[in-house]
Amino acid sequence: MELDIPSFLTNDELPFLNPPDYSEDQVDLREIPQKDEESALMKDLFSCLLGGDGTYIRRTKQNKYLVQAILRDSTQSFIDQLIPICDKFYYCQKFSETHYYLKYGKIVHTVCNAIRKYLLQFMEQVSEIEALPVKSLPVICINISKSAEFLDVLSEIVTKIENLKGPKICTIIHQAISTNRGLPYIREPLTALFNQSVQPILEYIEKWIYEGKIDDPYNEFFIQTNDISPDIPDPHRTYWNDHFTCNEENAPMFIPSAIINLIIATGKVQSIIADCNKQQLKQTNKITISSIQYEGELQEIYKSASNILISEMFSQYRLMDIFNTIWNVILFRRTDLFNIFYRVAGNKMRRDKSEISPADLEDLMSIVYKPFEFISVKLEKQQLLSVYTTIQSVTIKGATKQKNIRITSGTTQWEFFTLAPKVSWPISIVISKEFQEKYALFFRFILLWKRIERKFSNLYSFVNTFMRKHSKTSSMTILKVSAIRFSIHTFISSLINFISTSVIHPSFSKFKSAIQQSTTVEEIIDHHNMLQQSILKGLFFLNKDVFKDVMYIAAVCEKFASEVRSFFKSIDNDITTEEQRQKLSDPVLLQFQRFKKSVNALINNLNATSKNEASSVFTDFVLTVTCNRFYLTPQ
């Protein structure tokens, strides 16, 4: 048997709220005694004030109450005061009934519940007035005047929040409290409404800052989770900055932005601790309205959670050991590692290109750096394989061409590998891929100048061997070339010493001291940012003109060393005259002229940089170069 469901049960609106169709014919109540007129209207009013209908006062299809009668003027004035109260009660009641469902969000649900509680109190007040032994329209107006004022404010709030959800609703209520702070009978119930409406926010914040979890099934709160694409070059750095962000549109205005940022940061830390399967901070106090409006309590929670994560980073994940490895290996604090590295790698790199394969490069790198667990040897295999294939194809064409492309320490496959820190989660939040690539860049830059210095050290031995061999030969040209070599070598040594003692050592020493005193992860990240900025500046990367000068000087030094070797090889006999030596030294002198010009340009750019930035980072280096006059031609 099929059930016949009444239409009022399938209607979205509650049956007692639906207005019936009334006739627009009006009754003239002026024809009856005024006492009877007032009594009839009061009976209707007590019904309408509770959301119902009466005989003469009825609700229209537009949900507005209308008097379907002609009244005396004195009676009409009181009715005009009371009808808007009926309208506002019904409007608030309808909102609380139709928006009570959770699909509108937790805050709307809580607000509706609070409104229903207040309306119930209002209904009790109306019932008490109705039970008075002596009552009249003026008595009703006087007794509900304050409640009517609050209903007026409440209906305005409902109008504003009708199509909203989330903390914006609490913000509107909070603003209404500020507007009516001088009226206790309005401020106090509004405060109670606000305190109830904000509870879902407090519970949401509590779960976030203590568990690192976002409990937002209806997408109404102010912390949003952004999916990170695996195609992003640096997902871990993006995770810290972008995985959890503030949805400004849903941010509550009554919470200062600094507190919101602190809340987000605390949850980030707890989320990372949870990802690492570590014991999270235990909850000691409930989050209250006062605790989210003042920084002190939340700051303590943030620092306590950060201490747990920092402790794990230093103990379990050995953050300080990683930074020590970066300093010792990648930034060449331990020079013996470079000597071992160069001795192992240099011999193989000077072989014929056809005899050097990518596997060879990987092998020689692993020999030196395999013992270091936090070092990653990166080999650009695709680019290297392309070059290697080209070399092999040239080799097949003939041995003659192969001899013309021999590898030296200046034109080798050094460019196809580099070193970088090897880190894992959660250390990758501090040393992200971006930072790892910068360390690799520092390694390549310092390696370049270390190789040039080693080349000049070998050149020194080469020249001394030549001069001992030809000790009986007196030549000003040879002495001049040797003096020039010494000048450039001294400049190179000064530059490397500046990088080591004036840039890297003080920057890293200051950084290590700072992170040991850090109380939050963000402080460690900030200190690491400052460290890398300091090294970037000290290694000339931040000034395009200065960096261009430094790299040009490196190229000139490489070329100069090659020309010096060629010069001494060309005069390694007993028949070359002094005039011929002078002629043969022209390429050497040409490179030295270029060296002088580029060093002068470097000094001018460094001086200009120091003045513009009010920085003394390059002062010692400039003074060393200027005072020793390395860029002048020896007499």
XYZ file of C-alpha atoms in Angstrom:
635
model
C 0.000 0.000 0.000
C 1.417 3.344 -1.066
C 1.516 6.043 1.586
C -0.098 9.382 0.811
C 2.377 11.986 2.098
C 0.755 15.345 2.898
C 2.089 18.246 0.864
C 3.101 20.236 3.937
C 5.631 17.487 4.829
C 7.343 17.733 1.460
C 7.510 21.531 1.524
C 10.891 23.104 2.395
C 9.278 25.647 4.682
C 7.791 24.808 8.040
C 3.987 24.557 7.883
C 3.285 26.961 10.748
C 5.420 29.590 9.049
C 3.554 29.545 5.750
C 1.037 32.374 5.408
C -2.482 31.367 4.344
C -4.300 33.231 1.626
C -6.433 35.910 3.179
C -9.071 38.101 1.743
C -8.084 41.693 1.336
C -11.501 42.842 2.656
C -10.949 44.979 5.739
C -13.155 45.083 8.813
C -13.863 48.459 10.379
C -13.079 47.970 14.071
C -13.923 51.561 14.835
C -17.547 50.473 14.978
C -16.989 48.494 18.180
C -15.955 49.926 21.553
C -12.261 50.869 21.807
C -11.725 48.430 24.672
C -13.032 45.548 22.556
C -10.952 46.746 19.600
C -7.772 46.763 21.696
C -8.600 43.371 23.228
C -9.080 41.780 19.787
C -5.841 43.243 18.482
C -3.853 42.178 21.577
C -5.034 38.615 21.061
C -3.701 38.778 17.490
C -0.450 40.439 18.601
C 0.405 37.739 21.147
C 0.114 35.231 18.315
C 2.008 37.317 15.743
C 4.834 38.148 18.166
C 5.487 34.393 18.288
C 5.487 33.982 14.505
C 1.839 33.020 14.089
C -1.233 34.759 12.648
C -4.330 36.384 14.039
C -7.771 37.314 12.887
C -7.030 40.897 11.945
C -3.213 40.878 11.809
C -1.967 38.463 9.210
C 1.238 37.626 7.406
C 1.280 38.206 3.662
C 3.026 36.159 0.998
C 5.884 38.635 1.230
C 6.341 37.520 4.858
C 5.271 40.886 6.221
C 2.526 41.333 8.821
C -0.389 43.487 7.796
C -3.463 44.706 9.700
C -6.554 43.627 7.795
C -8.819 46.125 9.562
C -9.538 49.809 9.902
C -8.476 51.065 13.328
C -8.787 54.164 15.412
C -5.822 56.494 15.101
C -4.744 56.049 18.727
C -4.799 52.275 18.363
C -3.075 52.386 14.981
C -0.051 54.234 16.436
C 0.654 51.400 18.921
C 0.069 48.734 16.293
C 2.563 50.476 13.996
C 5.194 50.132 16.743
C 4.515 46.443 17.331
C 4.084 45.155 13.756
C 7.841 45.602 12.868
C 8.707 43.535 15.952
C 6.542 40.720 14.616
C 8.229 40.983 11.212
C 11.724 40.825 12.704
C 10.888 37.947 15.014
C 9.476 35.950 12.136
C 12.462 36.811 9.899
C 14.991 35.702 12.529
C 12.943 32.608 13.331
C 12.733 31.605 9.690
C 16.492 32.066 9.227
C 17.292 29.956 12.292
C 15.021 27.163 11.045
C 16.048 27.102 7.376
C 19.822 27.550 7.941
C 20.176 25.166 10.849
C 21.588 22.430 8.612
C 25.345 21.733 8.688
C 25.614 22.174 4.939
C 25.711 25.916 5.661
C 28.770 25.414 7.861
C 29.496 24.924 11.529
C 29.426 28.623 12.362
C 26.003 29.200 10.765
C 24.743 26.116 12.581
C 26.005 27.487 15.895
C 24.594 30.964 15.215
C 21.193 29.502 14.368
C 21.233 27.550 17.596
C 22.080 30.708 19.557
C 19.326 32.690 17.786
C 16.781 29.992 18.579
C 17.753 30.157 22.251
C 17.271 33.901 22.315
C 13.955 33.712 20.461
C 12.796 31.169 23.011
C 13.592 33.677 25.760
C 11.650 36.324 23.834
C 8.683 33.980 23.532
C 8.788 33.407 27.297
C 8.780 37.167 27.808
C 5.739 37.548 25.523
C 3.965 34.754 27.413
C 4.644 36.519 30.714
C 3.158 39.749 29.342
C 0.141 37.835 28.067
C -0.375 36.396 31.549
C -0.507 39.816 33.204
C -3.869 40.478 34.849
C -3.994 43.986 33.455
C -2.551 44.565 30.026
C -2.918 47.009 27.191
C -1.149 48.007 23.991
C 0.997 50.618 25.830
C 1.961 47.975 28.434
C 3.081 45.603 25.662
C 5.124 48.348 23.988
C 6.844 49.318 27.232
C 7.656 45.744 28.322
C 9.202 44.604 25.069
C 10.857 47.865 24.032
C 14.401 46.734 24.893
C 13.865 43.311 23.378
C 12.505 45.046 20.298
C 15.712 47.074 19.975
C 17.778 43.913 20.177
C 15.542 42.188 17.613
C 16.141 45.155 15.325
C 19.923 44.691 15.611
C 19.603 40.913 15.312
C 17.528 41.161 12.140
C 20.159 43.468 10.613
C 22.820 40.878 11.419
C 20.708 38.105 9.896
C 20.242 40.179 6.741
C 24.023 40.553 6.395
C 24.906 36.928 7.105
C 22.048 35.282 5.222
C 24.247 34.247 2.285
C 27.539 33.966 4.158
C 29.394 31.272 6.026
C 32.575 31.042 8.035
C 34.364 33.564 10.288
C 32.943 36.521 8.343
C 29.720 35.925 10.279
C 31.553 36.267 13.594
C 33.205 39.437 12.304
C 29.801 40.991 11.556
C 28.536 40.108 15.044
C 31.735 41.507 16.574
C 31.250 44.774 14.677
C 27.658 44.975 15.957
C 28.956 44.639 19.529
C 31.320 47.562 18.960
C 28.523 49.669 17.471
C 26.199 49.031 20.446
C 28.760 48.924 23.250
C 26.946 51.771 25.074
C 23.690 49.799 25.338
C 24.104 46.918 27.810
C 20.748 45.323 26.966
C 21.949 44.973 23.366
C 25.657 44.446 23.977
C 25.248 41.591 26.458
C 23.042 39.309 24.313
C 25.228 40.131 21.295
C 28.288 39.140 23.302
C 26.614 35.860 24.218
C 25.772 35.320 20.536
C 29.368 36.080 19.538
C 30.831 33.783 22.189
C 28.738 30.905 20.897
C 29.357 31.655 17.221
C 33.116 31.712 17.697
C 33.269 28.259 19.301
C 33.712 26.397 15.967
C 36.661 28.697 15.185
C 38.241 27.968 18.560
C 37.799 24.214 18.071
C 39.234 24.502 14.559
C 42.270 26.468 15.789
C 42.740 24.088 18.708
C 42.918 21.025 16.473
C 45.259 22.821 14.076
C 47.796 24.132 16.584
C 47.874 20.968 18.707
C 47.552 18.263 16.046
C 48.473 19.987 12.787
C 45.171 18.899 11.240
C 42.665 20.996 9.310
C 39.114 20.065 10.293
C 37.149 22.015 7.699
C 34.617 19.736 5.972
C 32.502 22.670 4.788
C 35.353 24.849 3.515
C 34.509 27.796 5.730
C 37.658 28.549 7.754
C 40.753 30.597 7.018
C 43.550 28.030 6.560
C 43.560 26.354 3.192
C 45.564 23.407 1.920
C 47.053 23.745 -1.533
C 48.002 20.653 -3.490
C 51.632 20.741 -4.638
C 52.318 19.484 -8.117
C 55.194 16.986 -8.457
C 56.330 19.045 -11.446
C 57.286 21.966 -9.205
C 61.121 22.181 -9.119
C 61.292 22.638 -5.356
C 58.270 20.930 -3.759
C 59.657 20.982 -0.209
C 60.291 24.714 -0.240
C 56.901 25.216 -1.837
C 55.433 22.982 0.874
C 56.615 25.277 3.660
C 55.561 28.483 1.926
C 52.490 27.426 -0.006
C 51.058 24.128 1.230
C 49.261 25.818 4.120
C 48.206 29.399 3.465
C 45.728 31.909 4.818
C 42.502 32.402 2.925
C 42.219 36.153 3.436
C 38.565 36.155 2.434
C 37.658 33.898 5.366
C 40.051 35.423 7.898
C 38.232 36.774 10.987
C 38.753 40.518 11.305
C 38.639 40.425 15.113
C 41.866 38.370 15.183
C 45.011 40.439 14.411
C 46.894 39.376 11.289
C 50.024 38.720 13.373
C 48.053 36.209 15.463
C 46.666 34.530 12.340
C 50.201 34.150 10.970
C 51.300 32.724 14.316
C 48.402 30.241 14.279
C 49.300 29.105 10.754
C 52.997 28.771 11.659
C 52.197 26.711 14.770
C 50.028 24.313 12.798
C 52.724 23.968 10.148
C 55.201 22.857 12.795
C 52.722 20.384 14.295
C 51.898 19.052 10.833
C 55.582 18.386 10.127
C 56.013 16.702 13.511
C 53.039 14.472 12.680
C 54.521 13.660 9.256
C 57.712 12.563 11.008
C 55.675 10.307 13.336
C 56.991 12.109 16.395
C 55.233 12.848 19.672
C 53.345 16.116 19.349
C 52.928 18.826 21.940
C 50.375 17.845 24.567
C 47.384 20.121 24.994
C 47.348 21.818 28.379
C 44.761 24.601 28.028
C 41.619 25.145 26.015
C 41.801 27.849 23.374
C 39.616 30.813 24.307
C 38.654 34.095 22.672
C 41.167 35.978 24.805
C 43.978 33.583 23.871
C 43.447 34.172 20.146
C 43.398 37.938 20.568
C 46.663 38.210 22.493
C 49.976 36.821 21.356
C 51.462 35.537 24.603
C 49.743 32.164 25.018
C 49.946 31.230 21.327
C 53.590 32.273 21.209
C 54.354 29.811 23.993
C 52.556 27.016 22.128
C 54.443 27.869 18.940
C 57.820 27.892 20.667
C 57.101 24.643 22.511
C 56.117 22.889 19.273
C 59.110 24.402 17.481
C 61.444 23.162 20.210
C 60.206 19.615 19.615
C 60.798 19.882 15.867
C 64.166 21.637 16.203
C 65.320 19.034 18.704
C 64.410 16.285 16.231
C 66.192 18.105 13.405
C 69.411 18.403 15.389
C 69.365 14.963 17.009
C 67.482 12.583 14.721
C 68.183 14.277 11.388
C 71.636 15.760 12.270
C 71.084 19.246 10.927
C 74.327 20.628 12.371
C 76.344 17.751 10.886
C 74.887 18.589 7.480
C 75.910 22.233 7.780
C 79.403 21.235 8.954
C 79.716 18.987 5.907
C 78.621 21.833 3.645
C 81.252 24.093 5.167
C 84.052 21.521 5.192
C 83.498 19.910 1.798
C 81.394 22.033 -0.525
C 82.881 25.344 0.614
C 86.440 23.958 0.894
C 87.061 24.573 4.588
C 89.077 21.344 4.608
C 91.634 22.073 1.895
C 93.098 18.563 2.179
C 89.892 17.230 0.622
C 90.446 19.474 -2.378
C 94.024 18.240 -2.750
C 92.852 14.625 -2.637
C 90.015 15.439 -4.990
C 92.288 17.181 -7.477
C 94.946 14.483 -7.298
C 92.410 11.738 -7.988
C 90.336 13.642 -10.516
C 93.025 15.708 -12.191
C 95.033 12.750 -13.490
C 92.025 11.192 -15.152
C 90.700 14.507 -16.460
C 93.935 15.145 -18.348
C 93.504 11.997 -20.385
C 92.202 12.018 -23.942
C 88.544 12.944 -24.159
C 87.811 9.686 -25.918
C 89.073 7.843 -22.856
C 86.857 9.714 -20.379
C 83.346 8.354 -20.013
C 80.494 9.449 -17.727
C 81.091 6.317 -15.680
C 84.713 7.392 -15.189
C 83.591 10.741 -13.828
C 81.151 9.093 -11.428
C 83.834 6.692 -10.231
C 86.405 9.350 -9.486
C 83.823 11.473 -7.663
C 82.724 8.560 -5.504
C 86.327 7.790 -4.534
C 86.704 11.135 -2.783
C 83.170 11.976 -1.651
C 81.503 8.628 -0.976
C 82.555 8.697 2.717
C 80.485 11.852 3.205
C 76.868 10.767 3.694
C 75.469 14.272 3.309
C 77.158 15.016 -0.029
C 75.498 14.405 -3.364
C 77.624 14.239 -6.519
C 75.508 15.534 -9.357
C 76.460 14.567 -12.879
C 74.688 16.209 -15.806
C 74.500 12.965 -17.739
C 72.368 14.083 -20.650
C 74.639 16.990 -21.513
C 77.762 14.936 -20.846
C 76.589 11.995 -22.957
C 75.947 14.367 -25.846
C 79.484 15.728 -25.613
C 80.910 12.240 -25.123
C 79.120 10.986 -28.252
C 80.556 13.894 -30.227
C 84.041 13.118 -28.954
C 83.710 9.461 -29.911
C 82.525 10.350 -33.412
C 85.511 12.659 -33.858
C 87.843 9.943 -32.563
C 86.596 7.484 -35.160
C 87.509 9.920 -37.933
C 91.176 9.728 -37.097
C 93.847 9.935 -34.473
C 95.125 13.235 -35.824
C 91.951 15.102 -34.936
C 91.879 13.400 -31.565
C 95.258 14.874 -30.670
C 93.970 18.348 -31.440
C 91.231 18.144 -28.774
C 93.195 16.926 -25.781
C 91.766 17.804 -22.394
C 93.655 20.046 -20.003
C 92.658 21.285 -16.585
C 91.341 24.463 -18.178
C 89.160 22.880 -20.854
C 87.922 19.652 -19.341
C 84.646 18.096 -18.390
C 84.751 19.682 -14.923
C 81.626 21.583 -15.947
C 79.498 18.447 -16.043
C 79.557 17.570 -12.355
C 79.102 19.398 -9.109
C 78.571 18.797 -5.403
C 75.469 19.644 -3.390
C 74.081 18.805 0.063
C 72.114 15.568 0.272
C 69.162 16.102 2.576
C 65.796 14.499 3.244
C 62.499 15.495 4.809
C 62.137 17.483 7.063
C 65.640 19.004 6.678
C 64.685 19.889 3.114
C 62.404 22.551 4.581
C 65.504 24.385 5.821
C 67.876 23.337 3.016
C 65.499 23.252 0.099
C 66.408 22.427 -3.480
C 66.869 26.122 -4.185
C 69.424 26.365 -1.381
C 71.111 23.141 -2.498
C 71.551 24.574 -5.981
C 73.086 27.721 -4.526
C 75.603 25.647 -2.567
C 76.412 23.800 -5.786
C 76.971 27.184 -7.411
C 79.300 28.233 -4.589
C 81.237 24.989 -5.023
C 81.682 25.556 -8.751
C 82.846 29.138 -8.227
C 85.385 28.293 -5.519
C 86.530 25.208 -7.446
C 87.232 27.424 -10.453
C 89.572 29.672 -8.487
C 91.118 26.724 -6.603
C 91.944 25.125 -9.950
C 93.443 28.373 -11.234
C 95.520 28.722 -8.066
C 96.744 25.151 -8.414
C 97.585 25.818 -12.036
C 99.677 28.843 -11.019
C 101.379 26.809 -8.288
C 102.354 24.242 -10.908
C 103.381 27.106 -13.171
C 105.639 28.403 -10.404
C 107.383 25.019 -10.231
C 107.597 24.905 -14.006
C 109.205 28.386 -14.232
C 111.636 27.684 -11.386
C 112.694 24.436 -13.051
C 113.300 26.333 -16.278
C 115.325 29.063 -14.556
C 117.502 26.516 -12.734
C 118.092 24.771 -16.014
C 119.112 28.050 -17.657
C 120.707 29.661 -14.614
C 123.621 30.934 -16.667
C 121.289 32.809 -18.982
C 120.648 36.415 -17.956
C 117.394 37.690 -19.444
C 115.259 40.663 -18.357
C 112.372 39.275 -20.373
C 112.357 36.031 -18.374
C 112.543 37.941 -15.091
C 109.721 40.239 -16.183
C 107.464 37.339 -17.158
C 108.255 35.624 -13.854
C 107.442 38.796 -11.914
C 104.165 39.187 -13.785
C 103.293 35.583 -12.990
C 104.000 36.278 -9.316
C 101.734 39.367 -9.369
C 98.801 37.475 -10.826
C 99.415 34.493 -8.532
C 99.375 36.812 -5.525
C 96.077 38.318 -6.697
C 94.556 34.845 -7.046
C 95.765 33.821 -3.584
C 94.392 37.069 -2.120
C 91.000 36.430 -3.715
C 90.818 32.861 -2.392
C 91.953 34.026 1.043
C 89.278 36.745 0.973
C 86.598 34.177 0.089
C 87.696 31.875 2.883
C 88.525 34.261 5.746
C 86.358 37.311 5.013
C 83.244 35.733 3.507
C 82.626 32.073 4.285
C 84.273 31.663 7.694
C 82.622 34.654 9.438
C 79.280 34.014 7.741
C 79.169 30.347 8.741
C 80.481 30.975 12.255
C 77.793 33.580 12.856
C 75.161 31.315 11.314
C 76.043 28.263 13.427
C 75.926 30.340 16.587
C 72.569 31.832 15.582
C 70.786 28.558 14.779
C 71.929 27.008 18.057
C 70.060 29.794 19.829
C 67.015 29.684 17.543
C 63.710 28.796 19.142
C 61.598 28.410 15.992
C 61.977 26.779 12.599
C 61.281 30.079 10.881
C 64.237 31.635 12.706
C 66.498 28.878 11.370
C 65.150 29.413 7.852
C 65.689 33.173 8.172
C 69.251 32.696 9.445
C 69.927 30.314 6.568
C 68.570 32.870 4.116
C 70.884 35.506 5.575
C 73.828 33.089 5.375
C 73.278 32.430 1.698
C 72.699 36.106 0.958
C 75.962 36.935 2.730
C 77.880 34.335 0.703
C 76.174 35.364 -2.540
C 77.284 38.926 -1.917
C 80.795 37.967 -0.830
C 81.264 35.823 -3.941
C 80.166 38.775 -6.130
C 76.976 37.084 -7.420
C 74.639 39.928 -6.495
C 76.350 42.551 -8.657
C 76.248 41.739 -12.353
C 79.112 44.075 -13.316
C 81.395 42.897 -10.503
C 80.689 39.227 -11.218
C 81.340 39.780 -14.912
C 84.729 41.343 -14.044
C 85.654 38.442 -11.736
C 84.768 35.792 -14.300
C 86.630 37.670 -17.025
C 89.711 37.841 -14.783
C 89.446 34.072 -14.268
C 89.419 33.530 -18.033
C 92.407 35.879 -18.461
C 94.314 34.020 -15.723
C 93.653 30.691 -17.465
C 94.846 32.119 -20.762
C 97.851 33.787 -19.132
C 99.032 30.495 -17.595
C 98.739 28.809 -20.979
C 100.707 31.604 -22.688
C 103.456 31.503 -20.037
C 103.952 27.776 -20.573
C 104.049 28.298 -24.320
C 106.581 31.116 -23.900
C 109.001 29.117 -21.766
C 108.690 26.084 -24.005
C 109.516 28.236 -27.046
C 112.732 29.614 -25.468
C 113.868 26.331 -23.960
C 117.048 26.326 -26.042
C 120.414 28.048 -26.213
C 119.952 29.873 -29.505
C 117.009 32.225 -28.771
C 118.184 35.827 -28.498
C 116.873 38.436 -26.048
C 115.137 40.257 -28.870
C 113.386 37.052 -29.871
C 112.405 36.423 -26.248
C 110.804 39.867 -26.100
C 108.906 39.142 -29.282
C 107.780 35.739 -27.997
C 106.625 37.300 -24.711
C 104.122 39.588 -26.459
C 101.142 37.191 -25.950
C 102.026 36.986 -22.245
C 102.198 40.773 -21.935
C 98.933 41.107 -23.843
C 97.168 38.888 -21.318
C 98.724 40.865 -18.484
C 97.450 44.120 -19.979
C 93.987 42.581 -20.056
C 94.459 41.435 -16.477
C 95.422 44.953 -15.337
C 92.473 46.516 -17.122
C 89.977 44.043 -15.714
C 91.367 44.333 -12.156
C 91.126 48.124 -12.348
C 87.514 47.787 -13.513
C 86.844 45.351 -10.653
C 88.292 47.766 -8.079
C 86.208 50.652 -9.417
C 83.027 48.561 -9.365
C 83.733 47.286 -5.845
C 84.380 50.817 -4.572
C 81.148 52.027 -6.170
C 79.251 49.075 -4.686
C 80.657 49.719 -1.200
C 79.643 53.386 -1.352
C 76.161 52.765 -2.728
C 75.362 49.981 -0.273
C 77.297 51.407 2.683
C 78.896 47.969 2.981
C 82.435 47.100 4.017
C 82.375 43.489 2.836
C 84.798 44.188 -0.036
C 86.949 46.808 1.735
C 89.708 44.432 2.862
C 89.963 42.840 -0.552
C 90.123 46.214 -2.338
C 92.751 47.494 0.104
C 94.869 44.381 -0.364
C 94.802 44.676 -4.138
C 95.324 48.441 -4.117
C 98.116 48.586 -1.516
C 100.150 45.799 -3.076
C 99.680 47.183 -6.582
C 99.348 43.708 -8.086
C 97.796 45.150 -11.178
C 100.827 47.311 -12.057
C 103.506 46.093 -14.413
C 106.631 45.115 -12.418
C 109.669 47.235 -13.216
